[in-house]
Each structure stands twice: as structure tokens, then as C-alpha cells.
């Protein structure tokens, strides 16, 4: 039987030879250790050892032990922290890549979630970019998916943007739909840094009409990020509006979401408004929900630009009605259900001059009920607390003038929209589409 206590004491020894002996024992017999968490902690401590040979050996041993750890995400975070150490950055990156290439699905997933954070600290970013591209061509779709999620973040850090752009361009033509989908997302989020924006827009336009529905969804949602940088905004708008008649309700929902997010950039705002109104009568509940939610967002935006207090109040009331309609649609993590309690309370405090304490308590109860089962519960709870404090501050303003009310609404609008996006978006940064993508990935290549 493995004497773990003896091995643990050797890890604490002043003699580097004993520490190395302990490392060998941990590496060879990790799966037989009674207390694997203690064994992992010993390994992690030795990665900071004063002896460089001990450090390197400890990092390699962590790689071998990873699959036997129950809390793999925490273990992966420990490995990620090694990238903060100049002596171990490259080794930690290499170990992450090995884990992503491994056979265990849970290990791959845990390692993949740290790619973005690790990339910023890896010494040779061009080589790291090439590593990602190599993984994207892996025959295993899980590996491809994991690597592709890091494309947008990595692009911002690669020194040779033109080469990185050429690589992205190639990926938009990849035969695998999952790779094309990831490339579309990366194009949207990195659009401001792409050297040839006209070519990038042409590629996004092509992907919007891709034969695969999930690629079309990703490309449509990517327009939200890219629209402010597009040269021909009318052409971009026309491309999006044509998709409001798409036969796939997922695409129509994506369009509704994108139109609300990018509304301020459109020159023909009336046309966008009309098309969103048309989508509120769609046969699909998800389309109706997202179009009403977008109209609510647009109305809040219009209120923040109102020139009279009467119009300000009217647009705020209009927004609340749209959010109410959107919130009634049965949908998991419906963002309108998060926005509605805040704007209701905001309106009550501003125009009915009701005591903030009662309204804030009411808001907190409603908002917490909405986010109870959300995936981003922790971040959303922080957002709720912040917005609750904001409501108290609104009360303290007294009788604000119109510029003051507009400033308040404009500021909180951005924060509330961000929080609502946390509700509707998960790791694919797309409303409602993530689970569909994940299910399809398990049965398609």
C-alpha cells in the first residue's frame, strides 16, 4: 500500500533529492493515493520549488495526474496559474494542449475553458496561434470546438495580424461547419482589428448565406460586433433584414436579437423598427420573445435620446410594455424577464416618487427569482445587487431634470443590457443557439 504520509513529508523535505523521489512516487502511484486532493496539492506546491529540476518535473507530473482529480476545473486553474510564472509559462501551455488532445472528454472540456486566459501569458504567441490552428484541424470535433473558442481572443494578441487574418479567411471556407461557425464568431469580435474590412464583411455576408443553419446563426450574430466598423452599412442592413424571412426560426431569432443590439448604428431606424414589429407576430415563440425584447431595448435607447420629458416617459412606458410581452413567452433564461423588474422599479421611482426602499426590495425579489436557474447565476446576482443600489441612488437625486434622467437611463441601460446578455448568452455568445449547436456537434462532423 502507498504510504502517502511519507511521500507528503518528503515533498516538504529540505533535500531536493527527497523531493524528487516524492515526485516520482506521486507520478507513478497517483491513482492509488488515498487522498488525491492532498497529493495534487503537493504536486502544485512543488511547481514553485526553488530547484528548477524539481519544478519542471512537478509540472510534468501534474499532467499525468490530471485525469484522476475529481475537481478538474480547479486542477486546471492550478495549472493555468503556472503561466504567471516566467519559468513555467511555456510548459504550462504545452500541458494544456496535451490535456485538450487527451481521451477524456471532461479533461478536454476543463482544459479548453482555460485557453483564453493562458494565451495572454504564453511567451511565443505566434507559435501558440499555430497550436490553436493545428487543434482546429483535429479529427475529433470536441477538440476542434475547444480550440476554435479561443480564436477571437487569440487574434487580438497575435503579432502578425495579416497572417492571422489569412488563417481566419481559410477557416471561413473550411469543410467542417463547426469550424466555419467559430470563424464567423471570431470575425465579428475581431472585426476592428482585421486589416481588410471590406473582405472581412464579404466573408461574413457569404457565411450569412451558408448552407449550414448554425453557421448562418453565428454569422448573423457576429454582425452585432462588426456593424459599427462596416463601411457600407446600408448593404449590411439589407443583408440582415432579408433574413427576417428566413425559413429557420433560429435564424429569425438571431436577426431579432442582432437588430436590437446594433440599432444605434442603423441609418434607416424606421425600417428596422418596422421589421422588428413584423417579427413580433411570428409563429415561433422564441422569435416573438427576442423581437419584443429588442423593441424594448430600442425604446429605452430612444428614451435616453428624448428631447422632452413627455417623450422620455412615453418611450420608457413603451419599453416596459414590450418587455412585459417578451417576458410572457415561455423561454429558458429569457433576458426580458431580467430587464423588466429593473425598468418597472426605475419608472416607479422616477415618475410616481414611490419610496425607493419598498421598490428596491420588490425588485430584488423578482430579479432573484428570475436568475435562480440561470447558468451565469453568480455574475447575474452581482448585477442585481448593483442595479438595486442604482435604484436607491435614483431616489436620492430628488427631482431630476430631463438631462439628468437621460444620463441615468443611458448609463443603466448599458449595464442592464450587459446583464441581460449574461442571461441569454453562454459560451457560444449566442442566444438560445448554444444547446442546439452542442447537440448537433455530438452527431455531426
Short mmCIF file of C-alpha atoms in Angstrom, two decimals:
data_model
loop_
_atom_site.label_atom_id
_atom_site.label_comp_id
_atom_site.label_asym_id
_atom_site.label_seq_id
_atom_site.Cartn_x
_atom_site.Cartn_y
_atom_site.Cartn_z
CA UNK A 1 0.00 0.00 0.00
CA UNK A 2 1.21 3.51 -0.81
CA UNK A 3 2.48 5.40 2.21
CA UNK A 4 1.08 8.81 1.36
CA UNK A 5 2.10 10.42 4.64
CA UNK A 6 5.73 9.50 3.99
CA UNK A 7 5.53 10.89 0.45
CA UNK A 8 3.94 14.09 1.73
CA UNK A 9 6.76 14.57 4.27
CA UNK A 10 9.32 14.00 1.51
CA UNK A 11 7.67 16.77 -0.50
CA UNK A 12 8.38 19.10 2.43
CA UNK A 13 11.98 17.95 2.82
CA UNK A 14 14.90 20.35 2.55
CA UNK A 15 16.74 17.80 0.44
CA UNK A 16 15.92 18.22 -3.31
CA UNK A 17 16.71 14.53 -3.87
CA UNK A 18 13.97 13.52 -1.44
CA UNK A 19 11.56 15.92 -3.11
CA UNK A 20 12.41 14.40 -6.48
CA UNK A 21 11.86 10.91 -5.04
CA UNK A 22 8.47 12.04 -3.75
CA UNK A 23 7.62 13.37 -7.20
CA UNK A 24 8.41 10.01 -8.79
CA UNK A 25 6.15 8.30 -6.28
CA UNK A 26 3.34 10.77 -6.89
CA UNK A 27 3.68 10.43 -10.64
CA UNK A 28 3.76 6.61 -10.66
CA UNK A 29 1.18 5.92 -7.95
CA UNK A 30 -1.13 8.94 -8.03
CA UNK A 31 -4.21 6.84 -8.87
CA UNK A 32 -3.59 4.75 -5.72
CA UNK A 33 -3.29 7.70 -3.34
CA UNK A 34 -5.97 7.61 -0.59
CA UNK A 35 -6.20 11.43 -0.55
CA UNK A 36 -5.82 12.57 -4.16
CA UNK A 37 -6.53 16.19 -3.37
CA UNK A 38 -3.63 16.23 -0.87
CA UNK A 39 -1.41 14.58 -3.47
CA UNK A 40 -2.41 17.17 -6.05
CA UNK A 41 -1.70 19.99 -3.62
CA UNK A 42 1.78 18.54 -3.03
CA UNK A 43 2.41 18.49 -6.76
CA UNK A 44 1.17 22.04 -7.15
CA UNK A 45 3.37 23.27 -4.30
CA UNK A 46 6.44 21.69 -5.92
CA UNK A 47 5.84 23.62 -9.14
CA UNK A 48 7.15 26.62 -7.16
CA UNK A 49 10.17 24.76 -5.83
CA UNK A 50 13.49 26.62 -5.68
CA UNK A 51 15.11 23.80 -7.66
CA UNK A 52 14.42 24.15 -11.41
CA UNK A 53 14.60 20.38 -11.99
CA UNK A 54 12.02 19.78 -9.28
CA UNK A 55 9.77 22.48 -10.74
CA UNK A 56 9.87 21.07 -14.26
CA UNK A 57 9.27 17.54 -13.03
CA UNK A 58 6.31 18.68 -10.91
CA UNK A 59 4.63 20.37 -13.88
CA UNK A 60 5.01 17.21 -15.97
CA UNK A 61 3.69 15.09 -13.11
CA UNK A 62 0.58 17.30 -12.86
CA UNK A 63 -0.18 16.49 -16.48
CA UNK A 64 -0.12 12.75 -15.71
CA UNK A 65 -2.20 13.10 -12.55
CA UNK A 66 -4.90 15.34 -14.03
CA UNK A 67 -7.33 12.63 -15.11
CA UNK A 68 -7.56 11.24 -11.55
CA UNK A 69 -8.62 14.54 -9.95
CA UNK A 70 -12.31 14.89 -9.10
CA UNK A 71 -12.39 18.71 -9.24
CA UNK A 72 -10.82 19.03 -12.68
CA UNK A 73 -11.72 22.64 -13.25
CA UNK A 74 -9.93 23.66 -10.06
CA UNK A 75 -6.98 21.49 -11.04
CA UNK A 76 -6.92 23.13 -14.44
CA UNK A 77 -6.99 26.55 -12.80
CA UNK A 78 -3.96 25.50 -10.74
CA UNK A 79 -2.20 24.56 -13.94
CA UNK A 80 -3.23 27.84 -15.51
CA UNK A 81 -1.69 29.79 -12.64
CA UNK A 82 1.66 28.38 -13.67
CA UNK A 83 1.51 30.61 -16.73
CA UNK A 84 2.09 33.53 -14.36
CA UNK A 85 5.50 32.09 -13.56
CA UNK A 86 8.10 33.07 -16.14
CA UNK A 87 9.89 29.74 -15.60
CA UNK A 88 6.84 27.58 -16.39
CA UNK A 89 4.70 29.51 -18.89
CA UNK A 90 5.60 27.50 -21.97
CA UNK A 91 5.45 24.18 -20.14
CA UNK A 92 2.01 25.00 -18.72
CA UNK A 93 0.74 25.93 -22.19
CA UNK A 94 2.11 22.70 -23.64
CA UNK A 95 0.42 20.73 -20.86
CA UNK A 96 -2.92 22.42 -21.57
CA UNK A 97 -2.62 21.43 -25.22
CA UNK A 98 -1.83 17.85 -24.22
CA UNK A 99 -4.90 17.77 -21.98
CA UNK A 100 -7.10 19.05 -24.81
CA UNK A 101 -5.72 16.31 -27.03
CA UNK A 102 -6.41 13.67 -24.39
CA UNK A 103 -9.03 10.93 -24.49
CA UNK A 104 -11.09 12.06 -21.50
CA UNK A 105 -13.93 14.39 -22.55
CA UNK A 106 -14.20 16.08 -19.13
CA UNK A 107 -10.46 16.72 -19.07
CA UNK A 108 -10.61 18.25 -22.55
CA UNK A 109 -13.51 20.49 -21.56
CA UNK A 110 -11.82 21.69 -18.38
CA UNK A 111 -8.57 22.46 -20.18
CA UNK A 112 -10.35 24.21 -23.04
CA UNK A 113 -12.02 26.65 -20.66
CA UNK A 114 -8.61 27.99 -19.69
CA UNK A 115 -7.22 28.51 -23.21
CA UNK A 116 -8.20 32.18 -23.46
CA UNK A 117 -6.62 33.08 -20.14
CA UNK A 118 -3.47 31.08 -20.82
CA UNK A 119 -2.92 32.57 -24.27
CA UNK A 120 -2.21 36.06 -22.93
CA UNK A 121 0.70 34.72 -20.85
CA UNK A 122 2.30 32.21 -23.22
CA UNK A 123 5.72 33.56 -24.37
CA UNK A 124 5.57 32.66 -28.09
CA UNK A 125 2.14 33.85 -29.20
CA UNK A 126 2.72 33.12 -32.88
CA UNK A 127 3.54 29.51 -32.02
CA UNK A 128 0.53 29.40 -29.69
CA UNK A 129 -1.68 30.64 -32.54
CA UNK A 130 -0.28 27.89 -34.75
CA UNK A 131 -1.04 25.38 -31.99
CA UNK A 132 -4.69 26.51 -31.98
CA UNK A 133 -4.90 26.16 -35.75
CA UNK A 134 -3.44 22.67 -35.53
CA UNK A 135 -6.07 21.70 -32.95
CA UNK A 136 -8.83 23.14 -35.13
CA UNK A 137 -7.86 20.61 -37.79
CA UNK A 138 -8.01 17.73 -35.30
CA UNK A 139 -10.26 14.85 -36.35
CA UNK A 140 -12.10 14.96 -33.00
CA UNK A 141 -14.92 17.52 -33.14
CA UNK A 142 -14.64 18.20 -29.38
CA UNK A 143 -11.00 19.19 -29.81
CA UNK A 144 -11.86 21.37 -32.81
CA UNK A 145 -14.63 23.06 -30.87
CA UNK A 146 -12.42 23.69 -27.83
CA UNK A 147 -9.66 25.25 -29.91
CA UNK A 148 -11.97 27.34 -32.06
CA UNK A 149 -13.46 29.03 -28.98
CA UNK A 150 -10.12 30.70 -28.37
CA UNK A 151 -9.78 32.17 -31.85
CA UNK A 152 -11.29 35.59 -31.20
CA UNK A 153 -9.29 36.25 -28.04
CA UNK A 154 -6.07 34.90 -29.56
CA UNK A 155 -6.42 37.05 -32.68
CA UNK A 156 -6.11 40.24 -30.63
CA UNK A 157 -2.76 39.07 -29.26
CA UNK A 158 -1.07 37.60 -32.33
CA UNK A 159 1.68 39.94 -33.60
CA UNK A 160 1.21 39.18 -37.31
CA UNK A 161 -2.40 40.27 -37.89
CA UNK A 162 -2.20 39.81 -41.65
CA UNK A 163 -1.14 36.18 -41.31
CA UNK A 164 -3.79 35.61 -38.63
CA UNK A 165 -6.38 37.17 -40.94
CA UNK A 166 -5.28 34.86 -43.77
CA UNK A 167 -5.75 31.92 -41.41
CA UNK A 168 -9.22 33.11 -40.41
CA UNK A 169 -10.15 33.58 -44.07
CA UNK A 170 -9.13 30.00 -44.76
CA UNK A 171 -11.21 28.77 -41.83
CA UNK A 172 -14.33 30.51 -43.16
CA UNK A 173 -14.08 28.08 -46.11
CA UNK A 174 -13.41 25.00 -44.02
CA UNK A 175 -15.43 21.92 -44.91
CA UNK A 176 -16.48 21.45 -41.28
CA UNK A 177 -19.46 23.59 -40.29
CA UNK A 178 -18.30 23.90 -36.67
CA UNK A 179 -15.02 25.46 -37.80
CA UNK A 180 -16.83 27.87 -40.16
CA UNK A 181 -19.19 28.82 -37.33
CA UNK A 182 -16.29 29.59 -34.99
CA UNK A 183 -14.52 31.55 -37.71
CA UNK A 184 -17.66 33.65 -38.20
CA UNK A 185 -17.79 34.46 -34.49
CA UNK A 186 -14.09 35.34 -34.50
CA UNK A 187 -14.55 37.65 -37.49
CA UNK A 188 -17.27 39.55 -35.69
CA UNK A 189 -15.46 40.01 -32.40
CA UNK A 190 -12.12 40.91 -34.04
CA UNK A 191 -13.53 42.95 -36.91
CA UNK A 192 -12.00 46.22 -35.72
CA UNK A 193 -8.51 44.69 -35.97
CA UNK A 194 -8.90 42.94 -39.32
CA UNK A 195 -6.67 44.60 -41.97
CA UNK A 196 -9.10 44.27 -44.90
CA UNK A 197 -12.54 45.12 -43.53
CA UNK A 198 -14.24 45.00 -46.92
CA UNK A 199 -13.02 41.45 -47.48
CA UNK A 200 -14.00 40.53 -43.94
CA UNK A 201 -17.50 41.86 -44.50
CA UNK A 202 -17.75 39.94 -47.78
CA UNK A 203 -16.81 36.76 -45.90
CA UNK A 204 -19.40 37.43 -43.21
CA UNK A 205 -22.00 38.11 -45.88
CA UNK A 206 -21.12 34.80 -47.51
CA UNK A 207 -21.38 32.98 -44.18
CA UNK A 208 -24.80 34.52 -43.52
CA UNK A 209 -25.93 32.55 -46.58
CA UNK A 210 -24.03 29.38 -45.68
CA UNK A 211 -25.72 26.06 -46.33
CA UNK A 212 -25.48 25.18 -42.64
CA UNK A 213 -28.01 26.79 -40.33
CA UNK A 214 -25.62 27.06 -37.38
CA UNK A 215 -23.05 28.89 -39.47
CA UNK A 216 -25.78 31.31 -40.58
CA UNK A 217 -26.77 31.92 -36.96
CA UNK A 218 -23.18 32.61 -35.87
CA UNK A 219 -22.56 34.94 -38.80
CA UNK A 220 -25.79 36.85 -38.18
CA UNK A 221 -24.98 37.37 -34.51
CA UNK A 222 -21.42 38.39 -35.40
CA UNK A 223 -22.84 41.36 -37.28
CA UNK A 224 -23.69 42.96 -33.94
CA UNK A 225 -19.99 43.35 -33.18
CA UNK A 226 -18.92 44.19 -36.72
CA UNK A 227 -21.63 46.62 -37.76
CA UNK A 228 -20.04 49.76 -36.33
CA UNK A 229 -16.94 49.07 -38.44
CA UNK A 230 -18.67 48.12 -41.72
CA UNK A 231 -18.14 50.68 -44.48
CA UNK A 232 -21.41 50.12 -46.35
CA UNK A 233 -23.92 50.00 -43.50
CA UNK A 234 -26.95 50.04 -45.80
CA UNK A 235 -25.74 46.91 -47.58
CA UNK A 236 -25.14 45.31 -44.18
CA UNK A 237 -28.64 46.26 -43.04
CA UNK A 238 -30.22 44.90 -46.21
CA UNK A 239 -28.39 41.60 -45.71
CA UNK A 240 -29.74 41.27 -42.19
CA UNK A 241 -33.29 42.34 -42.99
CA UNK A 242 -33.55 39.72 -45.73
CA UNK A 243 -33.01 37.11 -43.04
CA UNK A 244 -36.18 38.15 -41.22
CA UNK A 245 -37.98 36.00 -43.81
CA UNK A 246 -35.65 33.02 -43.40
CA UNK A 247 -37.41 29.68 -43.07
CA UNK A 248 -35.40 28.75 -39.96
CA UNK A 249 -36.81 30.23 -36.77
CA UNK A 250 -33.34 30.08 -35.15
CA UNK A 251 -32.06 32.47 -37.82
CA UNK A 252 -35.05 34.78 -37.41
CA UNK A 253 -34.47 34.83 -33.64
CA UNK A 254 -30.80 35.67 -34.20
CA UNK A 255 -31.80 38.51 -36.52
CA UNK A 256 -34.23 39.89 -33.94
CA UNK A 257 -31.52 39.85 -31.29
CA UNK A 258 -28.88 41.40 -33.57
CA UNK A 259 -31.20 44.20 -34.74
CA UNK A 260 -31.87 45.26 -31.17
CA UNK A 261 -28.21 45.19 -30.23
CA UNK A 262 -26.96 47.17 -33.24
CA UNK A 263 -29.93 49.55 -33.57
CA UNK A 264 -27.99 52.72 -32.80
CA UNK A 265 -25.75 52.18 -35.83
CA UNK A 266 -28.56 51.94 -38.40
CA UNK A 267 -29.36 54.98 -40.54
CA UNK A 268 -32.83 53.75 -41.51
CA UNK A 269 -34.09 53.17 -37.98
CA UNK A 270 -37.73 53.21 -39.04
CA UNK A 271 -37.18 50.25 -41.36
CA UNK A 272 -35.52 48.30 -38.54
CA UNK A 273 -38.39 49.18 -36.21
CA UNK A 274 -40.95 48.01 -38.77
CA UNK A 275 -39.19 44.70 -39.33
CA UNK A 276 -38.94 44.06 -35.59
CA UNK A 277 -42.67 44.78 -35.25
CA UNK A 278 -43.35 42.28 -38.02
CA UNK A 279 -41.34 39.65 -36.15
CA UNK A 280 -43.48 40.12 -33.03
CA UNK A 281 -46.23 38.30 -34.94
CA UNK A 282 -44.00 35.39 -35.89
CA UNK A 283 -45.41 31.89 -35.43
CA UNK A 284 -42.43 30.93 -33.26
CA UNK A 285 -42.42 31.98 -29.59
CA UNK A 286 -38.64 32.44 -29.45
CA UNK A 287 -38.76 34.85 -32.39
CA UNK A 288 -41.60 36.77 -30.77
CA UNK A 289 -39.76 36.95 -27.46
CA UNK A 290 -36.49 38.23 -28.91
CA UNK A 291 -38.18 40.73 -31.22
CA UNK A 292 -40.24 42.18 -28.34
CA UNK A 293 -37.14 42.25 -26.16
CA UNK A 294 -35.25 44.13 -28.89
CA UNK A 295 -38.09 46.62 -29.28
CA UNK A 296 -37.89 47.18 -25.52
CA UNK A 297 -34.17 47.84 -25.80
CA UNK A 298 -34.75 50.20 -28.70
CA UNK A 299 -37.40 52.11 -26.73
CA UNK A 300 -35.01 52.50 -23.80
CA UNK A 301 -32.42 53.83 -26.25
CA UNK A 302 -34.97 56.28 -27.68
CA UNK A 303 -35.89 57.42 -24.16
CA UNK A 304 -32.24 58.21 -23.47
CA UNK A 305 -32.29 60.46 -26.57
CA UNK A 306 -35.68 62.11 -25.92
CA UNK A 307 -35.87 65.91 -26.16
CA UNK A 308 -38.87 66.35 -23.87
CA UNK A 309 -39.84 64.78 -20.57
CA UNK A 310 -43.15 63.72 -22.12
CA UNK A 311 -41.38 61.71 -24.83
CA UNK A 312 -38.94 60.33 -22.27
CA UNK A 313 -41.81 59.00 -20.18
CA UNK A 314 -43.68 57.68 -23.22
CA UNK A 315 -40.67 55.74 -24.53
CA UNK A 316 -39.97 54.28 -21.09
CA UNK A 317 -43.59 53.15 -20.79
CA UNK A 318 -43.42 51.68 -24.28
CA UNK A 319 -40.25 49.77 -23.36
CA UNK A 320 -41.87 48.28 -20.27
CA UNK A 321 -44.82 47.03 -22.33
CA UNK A 322 -42.50 45.36 -24.84
CA UNK A 323 -40.52 43.72 -22.03
CA UNK A 324 -43.78 42.53 -20.44
CA UNK A 325 -44.86 40.91 -23.71
CA UNK A 326 -41.44 39.32 -24.25
CA UNK A 327 -41.31 38.04 -20.66
CA UNK A 328 -44.60 36.16 -21.08
CA UNK A 329 -43.14 33.92 -23.77
CA UNK A 330 -42.02 30.59 -22.33
CA UNK A 331 -38.26 30.59 -22.71
CA UNK A 332 -35.34 29.40 -20.63
CA UNK A 333 -33.15 32.30 -19.48
CA UNK A 334 -35.45 34.88 -21.09
CA UNK A 335 -33.48 38.19 -20.91
CA UNK A 336 -36.66 40.28 -20.90
CA UNK A 337 -37.58 38.72 -17.55
CA UNK A 338 -34.39 40.23 -16.12
CA UNK A 339 -34.82 43.69 -17.67
CA UNK A 340 -38.48 44.10 -16.80
CA UNK A 341 -38.26 44.29 -12.95
CA UNK A 342 -35.50 46.89 -13.10
CA UNK A 343 -37.18 49.24 -15.56
CA UNK A 344 -40.52 48.90 -13.76
CA UNK A 345 -38.88 49.94 -10.50
CA UNK A 346 -36.91 52.70 -12.21
CA UNK A 347 -40.14 54.11 -13.69
CA UNK A 348 -41.97 53.92 -10.36
CA UNK A 349 -39.24 55.80 -8.50
CA UNK A 350 -38.83 58.48 -11.20
CA UNK A 351 -42.45 59.25 -12.01
CA UNK A 352 -44.50 58.01 -9.08
CA UNK A 353 -41.96 59.12 -6.48
CA UNK A 354 -42.54 55.95 -4.50
CA UNK A 355 -40.22 55.17 -1.61
CA UNK A 356 -37.11 53.52 -3.01
CA UNK A 357 -36.75 51.02 -0.17
CA UNK A 358 -40.03 49.24 -0.92
CA UNK A 359 -39.42 49.30 -4.66
CA UNK A 360 -35.86 48.03 -4.33
CA UNK A 361 -36.98 45.11 -2.14
CA UNK A 362 -39.66 44.25 -4.66
CA UNK A 363 -37.14 44.44 -7.49
CA UNK A 364 -34.67 42.22 -5.65
CA UNK A 365 -37.29 39.52 -5.06
CA UNK A 366 -38.41 39.48 -8.69
CA UNK A 367 -34.90 39.59 -10.15
CA UNK A 368 -33.53 36.87 -7.89
CA UNK A 369 -36.44 34.60 -8.81
CA UNK A 370 -35.65 35.08 -12.49
CA UNK A 371 -31.94 34.26 -12.22
CA UNK A 372 -32.31 31.34 -9.82
CA UNK A 373 -31.72 28.70 -12.51
CA UNK A 374 -29.53 30.72 -14.84
CA UNK A 375 -26.09 29.41 -15.80
CA UNK A 376 -24.43 32.73 -15.05
CA UNK A 377 -26.09 32.98 -11.66
CA UNK A 378 -23.08 34.38 -9.79
CA UNK A 379 -22.42 37.21 -12.28
CA UNK A 380 -26.13 37.94 -12.57
CA UNK A 381 -26.53 38.17 -8.81
CA UNK A 382 -23.73 40.75 -8.73
CA UNK A 383 -25.53 42.66 -11.48
CA UNK A 384 -28.78 42.57 -9.50
CA UNK A 385 -27.04 43.95 -6.42
CA UNK A 386 -25.51 46.75 -8.46
CA UNK A 387 -28.80 47.70 -10.12
CA UNK A 388 -30.55 47.63 -6.74
CA UNK A 389 -28.04 50.17 -5.44
CA UNK A 390 -28.62 52.19 -8.59
CA UNK A 391 -32.33 52.40 -7.78
CA UNK A 392 -31.50 53.81 -4.35
CA UNK A 393 -29.30 56.44 -5.97
CA UNK A 394 -32.12 57.42 -8.32
CA UNK A 395 -34.28 58.12 -5.25
CA UNK A 396 -31.55 60.31 -3.76
CA UNK A 397 -31.44 62.53 -6.81
CA UNK A 398 -34.70 64.15 -5.74
CA UNK A 399 -36.45 65.74 -8.72
CA UNK A 400 -34.03 65.26 -11.61
CA UNK A 401 -34.32 67.39 -14.75
CA UNK A 402 -34.56 65.78 -18.20
CA UNK A 403 -30.79 65.73 -18.89
CA UNK A 404 -30.28 64.08 -15.51
CA UNK A 405 -32.94 61.44 -16.17
CA UNK A 406 -31.49 60.74 -19.63
CA UNK A 407 -28.00 60.34 -18.25
CA UNK A 408 -29.22 57.97 -15.55
CA UNK A 409 -31.18 55.85 -18.02
CA UNK A 410 -28.38 55.78 -20.59
CA UNK A 411 -25.88 54.57 -18.02
CA UNK A 412 -28.10 51.89 -16.51
CA UNK A 413 -29.31 50.81 -19.96
CA UNK A 414 -25.82 49.64 -20.88
CA UNK A 415 -25.41 47.81 -17.60
CA UNK A 416 -28.83 46.20 -17.78
CA UNK A 417 -28.25 45.12 -21.39
CA UNK A 418 -24.96 43.55 -20.39
CA UNK A 419 -26.61 41.66 -17.56
CA UNK A 420 -29.43 40.54 -19.86
CA UNK A 421 -26.84 39.22 -22.29
CA UNK A 422 -25.33 37.16 -19.49
CA UNK A 423 -28.75 35.56 -19.20
CA UNK A 424 -29.26 34.86 -22.87
CA UNK A 425 -25.66 34.02 -23.79
CA UNK A 426 -23.42 31.18 -22.75
CA UNK A 427 -20.09 30.01 -24.10
CA UNK A 428 -21.06 30.44 -27.74
CA UNK A 429 -22.12 34.07 -27.12
CA UNK A 430 -25.37 33.42 -28.94
CA UNK A 431 -28.90 33.47 -27.56
CA UNK A 432 -30.72 30.13 -27.50
CA UNK A 433 -28.35 28.56 -30.07
CA UNK A 434 -25.76 27.03 -27.75
CA UNK A 435 -27.64 23.89 -26.80
CA UNK A 436 -28.67 23.30 -30.42
CA UNK A 437 -25.06 23.64 -31.52
CA UNK A 438 -23.85 21.31 -28.80
CA UNK A 439 -26.40 18.63 -29.61
CA UNK A 440 -25.65 18.84 -33.31
CA UNK A 441 -21.90 18.63 -32.68
CA UNK A 442 -22.37 15.29 -30.94
CA UNK A 443 -23.91 13.78 -34.06
CA UNK A 444 -22.34 15.69 -36.94
CA UNK A 445 -18.90 16.36 -38.34
#
